[in-house]
Amino acid sequence: TETEESVKQRVGQDVYREALMNYWKGACAVTDCAIPEILLASHAKPWKDCSSAEERLDVYNGFLLSANLDALFDKGLITFDDDGNIMLSPQLNETNLKRVGIYPDMRLRWVDAHHLPYLQYHREHVWKK
């Protein structure tokens, strides 16, 4: 019932998460939830698409999100406009969103101008319109 496997780990991911924890003051960028165990370092421009280590580890390429928001953001089912307002994919239905605590009036707590190119990338290449 057990097996050994080789795992490919992203170098710097722990440093990146810590940088996002500091930047977002230890709380979800949307909900302000401060339970570290459920907060994840989410990339707007995915790790695999980044052209350099600097881009991968750029704090402005990331949002500290609670697990439910992270899962939807990572799969392109939510994104954010340049003002930080949540954008919901038409593939989602309102009933299921409410069940996981996602509402159309949610927004990022703040957006810096340095976030904008990464958010644009996410909307153009990840978000499922």
JSON list of C-alpha atoms in Angstrom, two decimals:
[
{"chain": "A", "resi": 1, "resn": "THR", "atom": "CA", "xyz": [0.00, 0.00, 0.00]},
{"chain": "A", "resi": 2, "resn": "GLU", "atom": "CA", "xyz": [3.04, 2.29, -0.20]},
{"chain": "A", "resi": 3, "resn": "THR", "atom": "CA", "xyz": [5.45, 3.28, -2.92]},
{"chain": "A", "resi": 4, "resn": "GLU", "atom": "CA", "xyz": [8.51, 5.48, -3.23]},
{"chain": "A", "resi": 5, "resn": "GLU", "atom": "CA", "xyz": [8.55, 8.21, -5.77]},
{"chain": "A", "resi": 6, "resn": "SER", "atom": "CA", "xyz": [10.84, 10.92, -7.00]},
{"chain": "A", "resi": 7, "resn": "VAL", "atom": "CA", "xyz": [9.46, 14.43, -6.55]},
{"chain": "A", "resi": 8, "resn": "LYS", "atom": "CA", "xyz": [10.41, 17.47, -8.60]},
{"chain": "A", "resi": 9, "resn": "GLN", "atom": "CA", "xyz": [10.28, 20.45, -6.25]},
{"chain": "A", "resi": 10, "resn": "ARG", "atom": "CA", "xyz": [10.28, 24.09, -7.27]},
{"chain": "A", "resi": 11, "resn": "VAL", "atom": "CA", "xyz": [13.40, 25.73, -5.90]},
{"chain": "A", "resi": 12, "resn": "GLY", "atom": "CA", "xyz": [12.47, 28.96, -4.17]},
{"chain": "A", "resi": 13, "resn": "GLN", "atom": "CA", "xyz": [8.79, 28.16, -3.65]},
{"chain": "A", "resi": 14, "resn": "ASP", "atom": "CA", "xyz": [9.16, 28.36, 0.14]},
{"chain": "A", "resi": 15, "resn": "VAL", "atom": "CA", "xyz": [10.98, 31.70, -0.18]},
{"chain": "A", "resi": 16, "resn": "TYR", "atom": "CA", "xyz": [8.24, 32.93, -2.51]},
{"chain": "A", "resi": 17, "resn": "ARG", "atom": "CA", "xyz": [5.48, 31.94, -0.09]},
{"chain": "A", "resi": 18, "resn": "GLU", "atom": "CA", "xyz": [7.29, 33.68, 2.77]},
{"chain": "A", "resi": 19, "resn": "ALA", "atom": "CA", "xyz": [7.67, 36.84, 0.66]},
{"chain": "A", "resi": 20, "resn": "LEU", "atom": "CA", "xyz": [3.93, 36.77, -0.09]},
{"chain": "A", "resi": 21, "resn": "MET", "atom": "CA", "xyz": [3.14, 36.17, 3.60]},
{"chain": "A", "resi": 22, "resn": "ASN", "atom": "CA", "xyz": [5.13, 39.33, 4.38]},
{"chain": "A", "resi": 23, "resn": "TYR", "atom": "CA", "xyz": [3.69, 41.38, 1.51]},
{"chain": "A", "resi": 24, "resn": "TRP", "atom": "CA", "xyz": [0.06, 40.46, 2.30]},
{"chain": "A", "resi": 25, "resn": "LYS", "atom": "CA", "xyz": [0.70, 40.77, 6.06]},
{"chain": "A", "resi": 26, "resn": "GLY", "atom": "CA", "xyz": [-0.01, 37.09, 6.74]},
{"chain": "A", "resi": 27, "resn": "ALA", "atom": "CA", "xyz": [-3.58, 37.16, 5.42]},
{"chain": "A", "resi": 28, "resn": "CYS", "atom": "CA", "xyz": [-5.48, 36.21, 2.27]},
{"chain": "A", "resi": 29, "resn": "ALA", "atom": "CA", "xyz": [-5.25, 38.93, -0.39]},
{"chain": "A", "resi": 30, "resn": "VAL", "atom": "CA", "xyz": [-9.04, 38.79, -0.75]},
{"chain": "A", "resi": 31, "resn": "THR", "atom": "CA", "xyz": [-10.70, 37.63, 2.46]},
{"chain": "A", "resi": 32, "resn": "ASP", "atom": "CA", "xyz": [-8.11, 38.84, 5.00]},
{"chain": "A", "resi": 33, "resn": "CYS", "atom": "CA", "xyz": [-8.25, 35.33, 6.54]},
{"chain": "A", "resi": 34, "resn": "ALA", "atom": "CA", "xyz": [-5.10, 34.83, 8.60]},
{"chain": "A", "resi": 35, "resn": "ILE", "atom": "CA", "xyz": [-4.94, 31.03, 8.97]},
{"chain": "A", "resi": 36, "resn": "PRO", "atom": "CA", "xyz": [-1.46, 30.27, 7.57]},
{"chain": "A", "resi": 37, "resn": "GLU", "atom": "CA", "xyz": [-2.24, 26.57, 7.10]},
{"chain": "A", "resi": 38, "resn": "ILE", "atom": "CA", "xyz": [-4.82, 27.32, 4.37]},
{"chain": "A", "resi": 39, "resn": "LEU", "atom": "CA", "xyz": [-2.99, 30.17, 2.62]},
{"chain": "A", "resi": 40, "resn": "LEU", "atom": "CA", "xyz": [-1.24, 29.39, -0.65]},
{"chain": "A", "resi": 41, "resn": "ALA", "atom": "CA", "xyz": [1.17, 31.36, -2.82]},
{"chain": "A", "resi": 42, "resn": "SER", "atom": "CA", "xyz": [-0.64, 31.77, -6.13]},
{"chain": "A", "resi": 43, "resn": "HIS", "atom": "CA", "xyz": [1.09, 32.91, -9.32]},
{"chain": "A", "resi": 44, "resn": "ALA", "atom": "CA", "xyz": [-0.82, 35.15, -11.74]},
{"chain": "A", "resi": 45, "resn": "LYS", "atom": "CA", "xyz": [1.67, 34.25, -14.48]},
{"chain": "A", "resi": 46, "resn": "PRO", "atom": "CA", "xyz": [2.17, 30.53, -13.90]},
{"chain": "A", "resi": 47, "resn": "TRP", "atom": "CA", "xyz": [5.58, 29.23, -12.84]},
{"chain": "A", "resi": 48, "resn": "LYS", "atom": "CA", "xyz": [5.93, 27.23, -16.08]},
{"chain": "A", "resi": 49, "resn": "ASP", "atom": "CA", "xyz": [5.29, 30.34, -18.21]},
{"chain": "A", "resi": 50, "resn": "CYS", "atom": "CA", "xyz": [7.77, 32.62, -16.43]},
{"chain": "A", "resi": 51, "resn": "SER", "atom": "CA", "xyz": [10.85, 33.58, -18.42]},
{"chain": "A", "resi": 52, "resn": "SER", "atom": "CA", "xyz": [13.21, 33.91, -15.45]},
{"chain": "A", "resi": 53, "resn": "ALA", "atom": "CA", "xyz": [13.72, 33.07, -11.79]},
{"chain": "A", "resi": 54, "resn": "GLU", "atom": "CA", "xyz": [13.17, 36.74, -10.99]},
{"chain": "A", "resi": 55, "resn": "GLU", "atom": "CA", "xyz": [9.74, 36.63, -12.61]},
{"chain": "A", "resi": 56, "resn": "ARG", "atom": "CA", "xyz": [8.86, 33.38, -10.82]},
{"chain": "A", "resi": 57, "resn": "LEU", "atom": "CA", "xyz": [9.81, 34.86, -7.45]},
{"chain": "A", "resi": 58, "resn": "ASP", "atom": "CA", "xyz": [8.47, 38.38, -8.04]},
{"chain": "A", "resi": 59, "resn": "VAL", "atom": "CA", "xyz": [6.09, 39.18, -5.18]},
{"chain": "A", "resi": 60, "resn": "TYR", "atom": "CA", "xyz": [3.94, 41.18, -7.64]},
{"chain": "A", "resi": 61, "resn": "ASN", "atom": "CA", "xyz": [3.36, 38.01, -9.67]},
{"chain": "A", "resi": 62, "resn": "GLY", "atom": "CA", "xyz": [1.58, 36.52, -6.72]},
{"chain": "A", "resi": 63, "resn": "PHE", "atom": "CA", "xyz": [-1.35, 36.64, -4.39]},
{"chain": "A", "resi": 64, "resn": "LEU", "atom": "CA", "xyz": [-1.64, 34.94, -1.05]},
{"chain": "A", "resi": 65, "resn": "LEU", "atom": "CA", "xyz": [-5.00, 33.19, -1.34]},
{"chain": "A", "resi": 66, "resn": "SER", "atom": "CA", "xyz": [-7.08, 30.87, 0.79]},
{"chain": "A", "resi": 67, "resn": "ALA", "atom": "CA", "xyz": [-7.25, 27.34, -0.59]},
{"chain": "A", "resi": 68, "resn": "ASN", "atom": "CA", "xyz": [-10.66, 27.73, -2.29]},
{"chain": "A", "resi": 69, "resn": "LEU", "atom": "CA", "xyz": [-9.65, 30.96, -4.06]},
{"chain": "A", "resi": 70, "resn": "ASP", "atom": "CA", "xyz": [-6.24, 29.53, -4.98]},
{"chain": "A", "resi": 71, "resn": "ALA", "atom": "CA", "xyz": [-7.79, 26.46, -6.62]},
{"chain": "A", "resi": 72, "resn": "LEU", "atom": "CA", "xyz": [-10.14, 28.57, -8.73]},
{"chain": "A", "resi": 73, "resn": "PHE", "atom": "CA", "xyz": [-7.44, 31.13, -9.62]},
{"chain": "A", "resi": 74, "resn": "ASP", "atom": "CA", "xyz": [-4.96, 28.40, -10.57]},
{"chain": "A", "resi": 75, "resn": "LYS", "atom": "CA", "xyz": [-7.50, 26.71, -12.85]},
{"chain": "A", "resi": 76, "resn": "GLY", "atom": "CA", "xyz": [-8.51, 30.03, -14.46]},
{"chain": "A", "resi": 77, "resn": "LEU", "atom": "CA", "xyz": [-12.02, 29.95, -13.06]},
{"chain": "A", "resi": 78, "resn": "ILE", "atom": "CA", "xyz": [-11.55, 33.32, -11.36]},
{"chain": "A", "resi": 79, "resn": "THR", "atom": "CA", "xyz": [-9.29, 36.26, -12.06]},
{"chain": "A", "resi": 80, "resn": "PHE", "atom": "CA", "xyz": [-9.16, 39.93, -11.07]},
{"chain": "A", "resi": 81, "resn": "ASP", "atom": "CA", "xyz": [-9.52, 43.15, -13.03]},
{"chain": "A", "resi": 82, "resn": "ASP", "atom": "CA", "xyz": [-7.04, 46.02, -12.73]},
{"chain": "A", "resi": 83, "resn": "ASP", "atom": "CA", "xyz": [-9.00, 47.45, -9.78]},
{"chain": "A", "resi": 84, "resn": "GLY", "atom": "CA", "xyz": [-8.86, 44.12, -7.95]},
{"chain": "A", "resi": 85, "resn": "ASN", "atom": "CA", "xyz": [-12.49, 43.13, -8.51]},
{"chain": "A", "resi": 86, "resn": "ILE", "atom": "CA", "xyz": [-13.06, 39.41, -8.88]},
{"chain": "A", "resi": 87, "resn": "MET", "atom": "CA", "xyz": [-14.05, 38.14, -12.33]},
{"chain": "A", "resi": 88, "resn": "LEU", "atom": "CA", "xyz": [-15.91, 34.84, -12.42]},
{"chain": "A", "resi": 89, "resn": "SER", "atom": "CA", "xyz": [-15.68, 32.42, -15.31]},
{"chain": "A", "resi": 90, "resn": "PRO", "atom": "CA", "xyz": [-19.03, 31.75, -16.97]},
{"chain": "A", "resi": 91, "resn": "GLN", "atom": "CA", "xyz": [-18.22, 28.06, -16.41]},
{"chain": "A", "resi": 92, "resn": "LEU", "atom": "CA", "xyz": [-19.06, 28.53, -12.72]},
{"chain": "A", "resi": 93, "resn": "ASN", "atom": "CA", "xyz": [-22.54, 28.57, -11.30]},
{"chain": "A", "resi": 94, "resn": "GLU", "atom": "CA", "xyz": [-23.65, 30.88, -8.52]},
{"chain": "A", "resi": 95, "resn": "THR", "atom": "CA", "xyz": [-24.96, 28.10, -6.27]},
{"chain": "A", "resi": 96, "resn": "ASN", "atom": "CA", "xyz": [-21.64, 26.25, -6.15]},
{"chain": "A", "resi": 97, "resn": "LEU", "atom": "CA", "xyz": [-19.71, 29.49, -5.67]},
{"chain": "A", "resi": 98, "resn": "LYS", "atom": "CA", "xyz": [-21.82, 30.37, -2.64]},
{"chain": "A", "resi": 99, "resn": "ARG", "atom": "CA", "xyz": [-21.21, 26.88, -1.24]},
{"chain": "A", "resi": 100, "resn": "VAL", "atom": "CA", "xyz": [-17.47, 27.53, -1.21]},
{"chain": "A", "resi": 101, "resn": "GLY", "atom": "CA", "xyz": [-17.79, 31.13, -0.02]},
{"chain": "A", "resi": 102, "resn": "ILE", "atom": "CA", "xyz": [-17.09, 32.94, -3.29]},
{"chain": "A", "resi": 103, "resn": "TYR", "atom": "CA", "xyz": [-19.20, 36.01, -4.08]},
{"chain": "A", "resi": 104, "resn": "PRO", "atom": "CA", "xyz": [-19.24, 38.39, -7.08]},
{"chain": "A", "resi": 105, "resn": "ASP", "atom": "CA", "xyz": [-18.45, 41.43, -4.92]},
{"chain": "A", "resi": 106, "resn": "MET", "atom": "CA", "xyz": [-15.12, 40.06, -3.66]},
{"chain": "A", "resi": 107, "resn": "ARG", "atom": "CA", "xyz": [-11.95, 41.97, -4.41]},
{"chain": "A", "resi": 108, "resn": "LEU", "atom": "CA", "xyz": [-8.24, 42.07, -3.72]},
{"chain": "A", "resi": 109, "resn": "ARG", "atom": "CA", "xyz": [-7.42, 44.10, -0.61]},
{"chain": "A", "resi": 110, "resn": "TRP", "atom": "CA", "xyz": [-5.07, 46.24, -2.72]},
{"chain": "A", "resi": 111, "resn": "VAL", "atom": "CA", "xyz": [-3.46, 46.27, -6.16]},
{"chain": "A", "resi": 112, "resn": "ASP", "atom": "CA", "xyz": [-0.08, 47.81, -6.92]},
{"chain": "A", "resi": 113, "resn": "ALA", "atom": "CA", "xyz": [0.76, 49.01, -10.44]},
{"chain": "A", "resi": 114, "resn": "HIS", "atom": "CA", "xyz": [3.42, 46.24, -10.55]},
{"chain": "A", "resi": 115, "resn": "HIS", "atom": "CA", "xyz": [0.63, 43.63, -10.30]},
{"chain": "A", "resi": 116, "resn": "LEU", "atom": "CA", "xyz": [-1.07, 44.84, -13.48]},
{"chain": "A", "resi": 117, "resn": "PRO", "atom": "CA", "xyz": [1.09, 43.13, -16.15]},
{"chain": "A", "resi": 118, "resn": "TYR", "atom": "CA", "xyz": [0.77, 39.82, -14.29]},
{"chain": "A", "resi": 119, "resn": "LEU", "atom": "CA", "xyz": [-3.00, 40.21, -13.86]},
{"chain": "A", "resi": 120, "resn": "GLN", "atom": "CA", "xyz": [-3.30, 41.01, -17.56]},
{"chain": "A", "resi": 121, "resn": "TYR", "atom": "CA", "xyz": [-1.33, 37.86, -18.40]},
{"chain": "A", "resi": 122, "resn": "HIS", "atom": "CA", "xyz": [-3.63, 35.83, -16.16]},
{"chain": "A", "resi": 123, "resn": "ARG", "atom": "CA", "xyz": [-6.76, 37.24, -17.81]},
{"chain": "A", "resi": 124, "resn": "GLU", "atom": "CA", "xyz": [-5.39, 36.66, -21.33]},
{"chain": "A", "resi": 125, "resn": "HIS", "atom": "CA", "xyz": [-3.76, 33.23, -20.89]},
{"chain": "A", "resi": 126, "resn": "VAL", "atom": "CA", "xyz": [-5.20, 31.47, -17.84]},
{"chain": "A", "resi": 127, "resn": "TRP", "atom": "CA", "xyz": [-8.74, 32.76, -17.23]},
{"chain": "A", "resi": 128, "resn": "LYS", "atom": "CA", "xyz": [-11.52, 30.74, -18.84]},
{"chain": "A", "resi": 129, "resn": "LYS", "atom": "CA", "xyz": [-13.77, 33.41, -20.32]}
]
